[in-house]
């Protein structure tokens, strides 16, 4: 058993940290305040370091190390989470390496991989995932967007809501994976399909954007498909099996979300500890008061345990893809759902504690904590699945079929 990063992983971590400290952290307020405003030079700089290519094989322009893709993704995104506390850049990366690199590398046709993956690795295109609909977020099986097969095309009609990177994929190019109903008579067990959609390349895709409370550097909004024709070369995985591949994709995305929250929380904890060492009250630095030090110690311990669980989950996902049969989807669900349930809530707690340590100053826009709180909240309310949904998965996969949530309709 080995708990340390390999020497190559350590070098990668060091390179991403140095880049982020110099180029990202000083501009995080700028990123948070400008809508859809992640600067191109930062995306290019991170792409040059191999951050967006870490789940993409070399033949498609990436630098993935077979069997270590998720471990590298987690290293990078923890650094991005530390540096860019508004969480816009971590989400950009999550979508690019998760639903872009990892999902398309595994499920895309050769043509789709050749077209899409090099543009994601280089940072030219952005990518996303469109599952949620106005009538279905947690209840994925309730989606209504339909795909009718006509010749070698799928014709899409429906609406997706609360989708990240709506504006970016239109401005920069790129697209999203979408989950659609391809056979309404079969439901989730054989009637759902995943497709890649590039809105700039097809007709009939409309969009709206929302005004969020945080994470402003990355847009969210909705898509409508009106007789949108998607070539069958953009089928991701098997027709009818989309629900299951989508759930696999969620595990990858949830691991990366957890890593982003972990990175942000560790940074907030450092800010609190540094402040506590120098802030005097009642004649001593406040770090000497156990009311302060115990809370910070507890936060550290919880984050440290979460880190280990996340490392294990990422390693399991890498094994799942590189050594078929090594782990089941269920094994991974159990570990990753724990991480995605706990990490946003813990990160929010740590940020709140840090804010309290900083007193009045913590509440101002002079410091980054309020920005972190708004950004982390996006993961708490639901991005990549709400906390209650993670518990539904854990109960079902640990305790058995008696705990499966049956649909009421
Ligand atoms: C910032 C942000 C970005 C997002 N980006 C994307 C994206 O890129 N692509 C995408 O497809 N989606 C995206 N989403 C949507 C996200 O996946 C959904 O918000 C999430 O799945 C929850 O769905 P909902 O909002 O419809 O809430 P609902 O499903 O309506 O749930 C509402 C509340 O009820 C609870 N609940 C639901 N069912 C149960 C149950 N059985 N037992 C107990 N409690 C339950 C939930 O936990 C939640 O608290 C994003 C969301 C946010 C906030």
Short mmCIF file of C-alpha atoms and ligand atoms in Angstrom, two decimals:
data_model
loop_
_atom_site.label_atom_id
_atom_site.label_comp_id
_atom_site.label_asym_id
_atom_site.label_seq_id
_atom_site.Cartn_x
_atom_site.Cartn_y
_atom_site.Cartn_z
CA UNK A 1 0.00 0.00 0.00
CA UNK A 2 1.36 3.42 -0.96
CA UNK A 3 -0.15 6.67 0.28
CA UNK A 4 2.36 9.12 -1.20
CA UNK A 5 2.05 10.75 -4.59
CA UNK A 6 4.55 9.36 -7.10
CA UNK A 7 7.53 11.61 -7.87
CA UNK A 8 5.94 12.49 -11.26
CA UNK A 9 2.66 13.37 -9.53
CA UNK A 10 4.55 15.54 -7.03
CA UNK A 11 6.26 17.40 -9.87
CA UNK A 12 2.92 17.95 -11.61
CA UNK A 13 1.38 19.26 -8.37
CA UNK A 14 4.32 21.62 -7.84
CA UNK A 15 4.10 22.97 -11.40
CA UNK A 16 0.34 23.58 -11.17
CA UNK A 17 0.70 25.19 -7.72
CA UNK A 18 3.43 27.55 -8.90
CA UNK A 19 1.45 28.52 -11.99
CA UNK A 20 -1.73 29.08 -9.97
CA UNK A 21 -0.06 31.10 -7.21
CA UNK A 22 1.52 33.39 -9.76
CA UNK A 23 -1.21 33.67 -12.39
CA UNK A 24 -4.56 32.58 -10.97
CA UNK A 25 -4.87 33.53 -7.29
CA UNK A 26 -4.10 37.24 -7.86
CA UNK A 27 -6.88 37.38 -10.45
CA UNK A 28 -9.59 35.37 -8.67
CA UNK A 29 -11.59 38.49 -7.76
CA UNK A 30 -11.46 39.62 -11.39
CA UNK A 31 -12.71 36.16 -12.48
CA UNK A 32 -15.54 36.25 -9.95
CA UNK A 33 -16.70 39.71 -10.99
CA UNK A 34 -16.74 39.32 -14.75
CA UNK A 35 -19.56 37.18 -16.14
CA UNK A 36 -18.24 34.23 -18.14
CA UNK A 37 -14.89 35.87 -17.62
CA UNK A 38 -12.15 33.25 -17.17
CA UNK A 39 -9.25 34.89 -19.02
CA UNK A 40 -8.05 33.09 -22.15
CA UNK A 41 -4.40 33.41 -21.12
CA UNK A 42 -5.11 31.41 -17.95
CA UNK A 43 -6.87 28.69 -19.90
CA UNK A 44 -3.95 28.57 -22.33
CA UNK A 45 -1.39 28.49 -19.48
CA UNK A 46 -3.16 25.61 -17.75
CA UNK A 47 -3.57 23.74 -21.03
CA UNK A 48 0.19 24.08 -21.64
CA UNK A 49 0.80 22.45 -18.24
CA UNK A 50 -1.34 19.48 -19.30
CA UNK A 51 -4.15 20.25 -16.88
CA UNK A 52 -6.96 19.79 -19.42
CA UNK A 53 -5.24 16.89 -21.16
CA UNK A 54 -4.77 14.72 -18.08
CA UNK A 55 -7.72 12.48 -18.95
CA UNK A 56 -7.16 12.57 -22.73
CA UNK A 57 -4.89 9.99 -24.43
CA UNK A 58 -1.79 11.24 -26.25
CA UNK A 59 -3.12 10.21 -29.67
CA UNK A 60 -5.93 12.75 -29.19
CA UNK A 61 -3.70 15.59 -28.05
CA UNK A 62 -3.70 14.90 -24.32
CA UNK A 63 -1.14 13.60 -21.85
CA UNK A 64 -3.13 10.99 -19.91
CA UNK A 65 -1.16 8.36 -18.07
CA UNK A 66 -3.17 5.16 -18.42
CA UNK A 67 -4.46 4.12 -15.02
CA UNK A 68 -3.69 7.48 -13.36
CA UNK A 69 -6.04 9.86 -15.17
CA UNK A 70 -8.28 10.69 -12.23
CA UNK A 71 -5.40 10.90 -9.80
CA UNK A 72 -3.80 13.60 -11.97
CA UNK A 73 -7.14 15.36 -12.45
CA UNK A 74 -7.62 15.49 -8.68
CA UNK A 75 -4.16 16.86 -8.05
CA UNK A 76 -4.72 19.67 -10.55
CA UNK A 77 -8.22 20.57 -9.45
CA UNK A 78 -7.26 20.74 -5.79
CA UNK A 79 -4.69 23.34 -6.81
CA UNK A 80 -7.25 25.24 -8.89
CA UNK A 81 -9.69 25.13 -5.96
CA UNK A 82 -7.01 26.60 -3.65
CA UNK A 83 -6.15 29.37 -6.04
CA UNK A 84 -9.53 30.35 -7.46
CA UNK A 85 -11.92 30.36 -4.55
CA UNK A 86 -14.90 31.59 -6.57
CA UNK A 87 -14.89 28.07 -8.05
CA UNK A 88 -15.35 29.15 -11.68
CA UNK A 89 -12.06 27.73 -12.94
CA UNK A 90 -12.42 24.43 -11.02
CA UNK A 91 -15.83 23.94 -12.66
CA UNK A 92 -14.35 24.73 -16.07
CA UNK A 93 -11.76 22.04 -15.44
CA UNK A 94 -14.24 19.56 -13.98
CA UNK A 95 -16.37 19.73 -17.12
CA UNK A 96 -13.41 19.59 -19.49
CA UNK A 97 -11.59 16.66 -17.89
CA UNK A 98 -14.66 14.81 -16.60
CA UNK A 99 -17.54 15.07 -19.07
CA UNK A 100 -15.13 16.00 -21.87
CA UNK A 101 -11.85 14.10 -21.58
CA UNK A 102 -12.72 11.07 -19.49
CA UNK A 103 -16.26 10.48 -20.79
CA UNK A 104 -15.61 11.04 -24.49
CA UNK A 105 -12.30 9.14 -24.43
CA UNK A 106 -14.15 6.16 -23.09
CA UNK A 107 -17.53 6.40 -24.83
CA UNK A 108 -16.98 8.51 -27.97
CA UNK A 109 -16.71 7.16 -31.52
CA UNK A 110 -13.29 7.48 -33.13
CA UNK A 111 -14.50 10.37 -35.29
CA UNK A 112 -15.93 12.24 -32.31
CA UNK A 113 -12.72 11.73 -30.32
CA UNK A 114 -10.59 13.00 -33.20
CA UNK A 115 -12.74 16.08 -33.57
CA UNK A 116 -13.42 17.01 -29.95
CA UNK A 117 -10.61 15.83 -27.68
CA UNK A 118 -7.63 17.77 -29.13
CA UNK A 119 -9.64 21.00 -28.84
CA UNK A 120 -10.39 20.30 -25.18
CA UNK A 121 -6.80 19.42 -24.32
CA UNK A 122 -5.55 22.65 -25.91
CA UNK A 123 -8.16 24.78 -24.13
CA UNK A 124 -9.65 25.97 -27.41
CA UNK A 125 -13.11 24.51 -26.69
CA UNK A 126 -15.09 24.33 -23.49
CA UNK A 127 -17.35 21.39 -22.62
CA UNK A 128 -20.37 20.66 -20.44
CA UNK A 129 -23.06 18.22 -19.37
CA UNK A 130 -26.79 18.67 -19.93
CA UNK A 131 -28.87 16.30 -17.81
CA UNK A 132 -31.06 18.54 -15.63
CA UNK A 133 -34.40 19.69 -17.03
CA UNK A 134 -37.04 22.07 -15.69
CA UNK A 135 -38.94 19.01 -14.37
CA UNK A 136 -36.05 16.79 -13.30
CA UNK A 137 -32.82 17.40 -11.39
CA UNK A 138 -32.30 14.77 -8.70
CA UNK A 139 -34.80 12.53 -10.46
CA UNK A 140 -32.74 11.94 -13.60
CA UNK A 141 -35.05 9.19 -14.89
CA UNK A 142 -37.82 11.81 -15.22
CA UNK A 143 -36.17 13.70 -18.09
CA UNK A 144 -38.38 14.43 -21.08
CA UNK A 145 -36.06 15.55 -23.90
CA UNK A 146 -36.60 13.11 -26.75
CA UNK A 147 -34.34 11.91 -29.54
CA UNK A 148 -36.03 10.33 -32.55
CA UNK A 149 -33.80 8.31 -34.88
CA UNK A 150 -34.08 9.33 -38.55
CA UNK A 151 -31.57 7.61 -40.80
CA UNK A 152 -28.14 8.27 -39.36
CA UNK A 153 -29.35 11.24 -37.30
CA UNK A 154 -31.01 11.78 -33.94
CA UNK A 155 -33.61 14.57 -33.91
CA UNK A 156 -33.74 16.25 -30.49
CA UNK A 157 -36.67 18.12 -28.96
CA UNK A 158 -36.81 19.34 -25.38
CA UNK A 159 -35.29 21.61 -22.79
CA UNK A 160 -32.33 21.45 -20.42
CA UNK A 161 -32.07 23.70 -17.36
CA UNK A 162 -29.32 24.84 -15.03
CA UNK A 163 -26.47 23.93 -17.31
CA UNK A 164 -22.93 25.23 -16.67
CA UNK A 165 -20.90 26.81 -19.52
CA UNK A 166 -23.81 27.79 -21.75
CA UNK A 167 -22.25 31.07 -22.86
CA UNK A 168 -18.67 29.77 -23.06
CA UNK A 169 -19.36 26.92 -25.47
CA UNK A 170 -21.09 29.34 -27.81
CA UNK A 171 -18.45 32.07 -27.55
CA UNK A 172 -15.36 29.83 -27.62
CA UNK A 173 -16.76 26.76 -29.39
CA UNK A 174 -17.34 23.35 -27.91
CA UNK A 175 -20.46 21.71 -26.59
CA UNK A 176 -21.88 19.30 -24.11
CA UNK A 177 -22.88 15.70 -23.49
CA UNK A 178 -26.64 15.45 -23.28
CA UNK A 179 -28.90 12.74 -21.88
CA UNK A 180 -32.07 12.15 -23.90
CA UNK A 181 -34.97 9.71 -24.09
CA UNK A 182 -34.52 7.58 -27.20
CA UNK A 183 -37.27 5.03 -26.42
CA UNK A 184 -39.98 6.28 -24.05
CA UNK A 185 -41.39 2.76 -23.63
CA UNK A 186 -38.21 1.52 -21.95
CA UNK A 187 -37.48 4.28 -19.39
CA UNK A 188 -34.08 4.37 -17.73
CA UNK A 189 -33.46 0.67 -18.27
CA UNK A 190 -32.96 0.85 -22.01
CA UNK A 191 -34.59 3.98 -23.30
CA UNK A 192 -32.00 6.68 -22.61
CA UNK A 193 -29.03 7.72 -24.72
CA UNK A 194 -26.04 10.06 -24.39
CA UNK A 195 -25.04 12.28 -27.33
CA UNK A 196 -22.47 15.01 -27.91
CA UNK A 197 -24.02 18.31 -29.04
CA UNK A 198 -22.03 21.23 -30.43
CA UNK A 199 -24.55 24.13 -30.44
CA UNK A 200 -22.55 26.24 -32.91
CA UNK A 201 -22.53 23.44 -35.48
CA UNK A 202 -26.20 22.47 -35.57
CA UNK A 203 -29.54 24.19 -36.06
CA UNK A 204 -32.31 24.54 -33.50
CA UNK A 205 -30.34 25.03 -30.25
CA UNK A 206 -31.54 28.02 -28.24
CA UNK A 207 -30.10 29.24 -24.94
CA UNK A 208 -30.71 31.47 -21.94
CA UNK A 209 -28.38 32.44 -19.11
CA UNK A 210 -29.11 32.89 -15.40
CA UNK A 211 -27.74 35.31 -12.83
CA UNK A 212 -26.15 33.25 -10.05
CA UNK A 213 -25.12 34.23 -6.52
CA UNK A 214 -21.57 32.98 -7.01
CA UNK A 215 -19.13 31.39 -9.44
CA UNK A 216 -19.79 34.31 -11.75
CA UNK A 217 -16.76 33.63 -13.94
CA UNK A 218 -18.61 30.69 -15.45
CA UNK A 219 -22.07 31.00 -16.96
CA UNK A 220 -25.08 28.84 -16.20
CA UNK A 221 -28.32 28.72 -18.13
CA UNK A 222 -30.63 26.58 -20.21
CA UNK A 223 -30.66 25.01 -23.66
CA UNK A 224 -33.65 24.24 -25.86
CA UNK A 225 -33.49 21.74 -28.71
CA UNK A 226 -36.02 22.24 -31.51
CA UNK A 227 -35.72 19.60 -34.22
CA UNK A 228 -31.97 19.62 -33.62
CA UNK A 229 -30.30 17.02 -35.79
CA UNK A 230 -27.29 15.22 -34.30
CA UNK A 231 -25.24 12.92 -36.46
CA UNK A 232 -24.97 9.34 -35.17
CA UNK A 233 -21.18 9.71 -35.01
CA UNK A 234 -21.82 11.76 -31.85
CA UNK A 235 -23.48 8.85 -30.06
CA UNK A 236 -21.67 8.33 -26.73
CA UNK A 237 -21.72 4.68 -25.76
CA UNK A 238 -24.59 2.42 -26.77
CA UNK A 239 -28.03 3.66 -27.74
CA UNK A 240 -30.41 2.91 -24.87
CA UNK A 241 -27.65 2.55 -22.28
CA UNK A 242 -27.21 6.26 -21.63
CA UNK A 243 -28.65 6.30 -18.13
CA UNK A 244 -25.96 3.89 -16.91
CA UNK A 245 -23.03 5.54 -18.67
CA UNK A 246 -24.28 8.89 -17.37
CA UNK A 247 -24.18 7.54 -13.80
CA UNK A 248 -20.59 6.45 -14.42
CA UNK A 249 -19.81 9.95 -15.66
CA UNK A 250 -21.34 11.39 -12.50
CA UNK A 251 -18.89 9.43 -10.36
CA UNK A 252 -15.98 10.99 -12.23
CA UNK A 253 -17.50 14.47 -11.97
CA UNK A 254 -18.32 13.99 -8.27
CA UNK A 255 -14.73 12.99 -7.52
CA UNK A 256 -13.51 16.15 -9.21
CA UNK A 257 -16.07 18.36 -7.41
CA UNK A 258 -14.94 16.87 -4.12
CA UNK A 259 -11.33 17.65 -4.96
CA UNK A 260 -12.19 21.26 -5.84
CA UNK A 261 -14.00 21.71 -2.50
CA UNK A 262 -11.09 20.11 -0.66
CA UNK A 263 -8.56 22.46 -2.26
CA UNK A 264 -10.69 25.51 -1.48
CA UNK A 265 -11.30 24.40 2.11
CA UNK A 266 -7.60 23.79 2.75
CA UNK A 267 -6.82 27.31 1.54
CA UNK A 268 -9.54 28.85 3.73
CA UNK A 269 -8.17 26.95 6.73
CA UNK A 270 -4.67 28.28 6.03
CA UNK A 271 -6.03 31.82 5.80
CA UNK A 272 -7.71 31.35 9.18
CA UNK A 273 -4.62 29.84 10.86
CA UNK A 274 -2.32 32.58 9.50
CA UNK A 275 -4.67 35.29 10.71
CA UNK A 276 -5.10 33.67 14.13
CA UNK A 277 -1.32 33.67 14.67
CA UNK A 278 -1.05 37.41 14.33
CA UNK A 279 -4.40 38.78 15.53
CA UNK A 280 -4.14 39.94 19.15
CA UNK A 281 -7.09 39.90 21.57
CA UNK A 282 -6.97 40.15 25.35
CA UNK A 283 -3.19 40.41 25.20
CA UNK A 284 -2.50 37.23 23.23
CA UNK A 285 -2.68 36.00 19.64
CA UNK A 286 -6.12 34.43 19.21
CA UNK A 287 -4.42 31.17 18.08
CA UNK A 288 -3.68 30.57 21.79
CA UNK A 289 -7.38 30.28 22.62
CA UNK A 290 -8.64 26.73 22.35
CA UNK A 291 -12.04 27.99 21.25
CA UNK A 292 -10.18 28.87 18.05
CA UNK A 293 -7.49 26.19 17.83
CA UNK A 294 -9.82 23.23 18.51
CA UNK A 295 -12.16 24.23 15.72
CA UNK A 296 -9.29 24.61 13.25
CA UNK A 297 -7.81 21.28 14.38
CA UNK A 298 -11.18 19.57 13.92
CA UNK A 299 -11.53 21.04 10.44
CA UNK A 300 -8.02 19.90 9.53
CA UNK A 301 -8.72 16.35 10.75
CA UNK A 302 -11.98 16.09 8.79
CA UNK A 303 -10.36 17.41 5.62
CA UNK A 304 -7.42 15.03 6.01
CA UNK A 305 -9.77 12.03 6.29
CA UNK A 306 -11.80 13.20 3.32
CA UNK A 307 -8.61 13.54 1.29
CA UNK A 308 -7.77 9.90 1.87
CA UNK A 309 -11.23 8.72 0.87
CA UNK A 310 -11.07 10.82 -2.26
CA UNK A 311 -7.63 9.48 -3.16
CA UNK A 312 -9.05 5.98 -2.80
CA UNK A 313 -12.11 6.79 -4.91
CA UNK A 314 -10.01 8.35 -7.70
CA UNK A 315 -7.70 5.36 -7.71
CA UNK A 316 -10.71 3.02 -7.91
CA UNK A 317 -12.08 4.92 -10.93
CA UNK A 318 -8.68 4.68 -12.62
CA UNK A 319 -8.65 0.92 -11.98
CA UNK A 320 -12.26 0.57 -13.17
CA UNK A 321 -11.29 1.89 -16.61
CA UNK A 322 -7.76 0.50 -16.91
CA UNK A 323 -8.34 -2.95 -15.37
CA UNK A 324 -11.89 -4.03 -16.24
CA UNK A 325 -13.42 -6.17 -13.52
CA UNK A 326 -11.24 -4.71 -10.74
CA UNK A 327 -14.14 -2.76 -9.23
CA UNK A 328 -17.86 -2.59 -9.88
CA UNK A 329 -19.83 0.56 -10.42
CA UNK A 330 -21.47 -0.09 -7.05
CA UNK A 331 -18.08 -0.18 -5.26
CA UNK A 332 -17.26 3.21 -6.73
CA UNK A 333 -20.71 4.70 -6.08
CA UNK A 334 -20.33 3.99 -2.35
CA UNK A 335 -16.96 5.73 -2.00
CA UNK A 336 -17.54 8.66 -4.33
CA UNK A 337 -21.02 9.43 -2.99
CA UNK A 338 -19.49 9.77 0.49
CA UNK A 339 -16.98 12.28 -0.88
CA UNK A 340 -19.55 14.32 -2.83
CA UNK A 341 -21.95 14.36 0.10
CA UNK A 342 -19.35 15.50 2.62
CA UNK A 343 -16.91 17.67 0.75
CA UNK A 344 -19.13 20.66 -0.19
CA UNK A 345 -20.73 20.71 3.28
CA UNK A 346 -17.37 20.42 5.03
CA UNK A 347 -15.85 23.08 2.78
CA UNK A 348 -18.76 25.38 3.61
CA UNK A 349 -18.25 24.77 7.35
CA UNK A 350 -14.51 25.42 7.09
CA UNK A 351 -15.12 28.64 5.18
CA UNK A 352 -17.65 29.79 7.76
CA UNK A 353 -15.24 29.01 10.61
CA UNK A 354 -12.46 30.87 8.80
CA UNK A 355 -14.76 33.84 8.34
CA UNK A 356 -15.50 33.86 12.05
CA UNK A 357 -11.79 33.68 12.92
CA UNK A 358 -11.20 36.74 10.75
CA UNK A 359 -14.02 38.57 12.53
CA UNK A 360 -15.42 41.63 10.76
CA UNK A 361 -12.66 41.54 8.17
CA UNK A 362 -13.78 38.05 7.11
CA UNK A 363 -17.12 39.44 5.99
CA UNK A 364 -15.68 42.00 3.59
CA UNK A 365 -14.83 41.76 -0.10
CA UNK A 366 -11.28 42.78 0.86
CA UNK A 367 -10.60 39.09 1.48
CA UNK A 368 -11.59 35.99 -0.52
CA UNK A 369 -13.73 34.12 2.02
CA UNK A 370 -17.13 35.47 0.99
CA UNK A 371 -16.29 34.57 -2.60
CA UNK A 372 -15.40 31.01 -1.54
CA UNK A 373 -18.63 30.70 0.41
CA UNK A 374 -20.74 31.74 -2.60
CA UNK A 375 -18.82 29.42 -4.91
CA UNK A 376 -18.89 26.37 -2.63
CA UNK A 377 -22.62 26.86 -2.13
CA UNK A 378 -23.18 25.90 -5.78
CA UNK A 379 -21.96 22.39 -4.95
CA UNK A 380 -23.99 22.26 -1.76
CA UNK A 381 -27.32 23.01 -3.44
CA UNK A 382 -26.85 20.53 -6.16
CA UNK A 383 -24.20 20.77 -8.87
CA UNK A 384 -23.38 17.13 -9.78
CA UNK A 385 -26.03 15.89 -7.38
CA UNK A 386 -27.55 17.04 -4.08
CA UNK A 387 -26.41 15.71 -0.68
CA UNK A 388 -29.63 13.77 -0.12
CA UNK A 389 -29.17 12.01 -3.45
CA UNK A 390 -25.70 10.88 -2.34
CA UNK A 391 -27.28 9.35 0.76
CA UNK A 392 -29.92 7.61 -1.37
CA UNK A 393 -27.09 6.03 -3.39
CA UNK A 394 -25.11 4.97 -0.30
CA UNK A 395 -28.16 3.40 1.38
CA UNK A 396 -29.15 1.56 -1.82
CA UNK A 397 -25.68 0.24 -2.63
CA UNK A 398 -24.60 -0.62 0.92
CA UNK A 399 -27.80 -2.01 2.43
CA UNK A 400 -29.46 -3.61 -0.59
CA UNK A 401 -32.61 -3.59 -2.73
CA UNK A 402 -34.97 -2.94 0.20
CA UNK A 403 -33.48 0.56 0.26
CA UNK A 404 -34.01 1.28 -3.44
CA UNK A 405 -36.18 4.35 -3.90
CA UNK A 406 -39.11 3.25 -6.09
CA UNK A 407 -40.67 5.85 -8.35
CA UNK A 408 -44.15 6.92 -7.30
CA UNK A 409 -45.48 7.42 -10.85
C1 LIG B 1 -24.36 26.07 -9.97
C2 LIG B 1 -25.02 24.87 -10.56
C3 LIG B 1 -24.56 24.34 -11.74
C4 LIG B 1 -25.18 23.25 -12.33
N1 LIG B 1 -24.70 22.76 -13.52
C5 LIG B 1 -25.33 21.72 -14.11
C6 LIG B 1 -24.86 21.22 -15.35
O1 LIG B 1 -23.85 21.67 -15.91
N2 LIG B 1 -25.55 20.22 -15.93
C7 LIG B 1 -26.66 19.67 -15.37
O2 LIG B 1 -27.24 18.76 -15.96
N3 LIG B 1 -27.13 20.14 -14.19
C8 LIG B 1 -26.50 21.15 -13.55
N4 LIG B 1 -26.96 21.63 -12.35
C9 LIG B 1 -28.19 21.11 -11.82
C10 LIG B 1 -27.99 20.17 -10.65
O3 LIG B 1 -27.54 18.92 -11.11
C11 LIG B 1 -29.36 20.08 -9.94
O4 LIG B 1 -29.57 21.33 -9.31
C12 LIG B 1 -29.39 18.96 -8.93
O5 LIG B 1 -29.36 17.72 -9.58
C13 LIG B 1 -30.66 19.05 -8.06
O6 LIG B 1 -31.77 19.12 -8.89
P1 LIG B 1 -32.88 20.27 -8.71
O7 LIG B 1 -32.19 21.57 -8.63
O8 LIG B 1 -33.91 20.06 -9.76
O9 LIG B 1 -33.49 19.99 -7.30
P2 LIG B 1 -34.59 18.88 -6.96
O10 LIG B 1 -34.26 17.60 -7.59
O11 LIG B 1 -35.91 19.46 -7.25
O12 LIG B 1 -34.39 18.74 -5.40
C14 LIG B 1 -34.82 19.77 -4.51
C15 LIG B 1 -34.48 19.36 -3.09
O13 LIG B 1 -35.14 18.13 -2.77
C16 LIG B 1 -34.21 17.16 -2.33
N5 LIG B 1 -34.66 15.84 -2.79
C17 LIG B 1 -34.99 15.45 -4.04
N6 LIG B 1 -35.32 14.15 -4.04
C18 LIG B 1 -35.21 13.70 -2.77
C19 LIG B 1 -35.39 12.46 -2.13
N7 LIG B 1 -35.79 11.38 -2.80
N8 LIG B 1 -35.17 12.37 -0.79
C20 LIG B 1 -34.75 13.44 -0.08
N9 LIG B 1 -34.55 14.66 -0.65
C21 LIG B 1 -34.78 14.78 -1.96
C22 LIG B 1 -32.88 17.55 -2.95
O14 LIG B 1 -31.79 17.08 -2.17
C23 LIG B 1 -32.97 19.07 -2.93
O15 LIG B 1 -32.56 19.54 -1.67
C24 LIG B 1 -26.32 22.69 -11.72
C25 LIG B 1 -26.78 23.20 -10.50
C26 LIG B 1 -26.14 24.27 -9.91
C27 LIG B 1 -26.63 24.80 -8.61
#
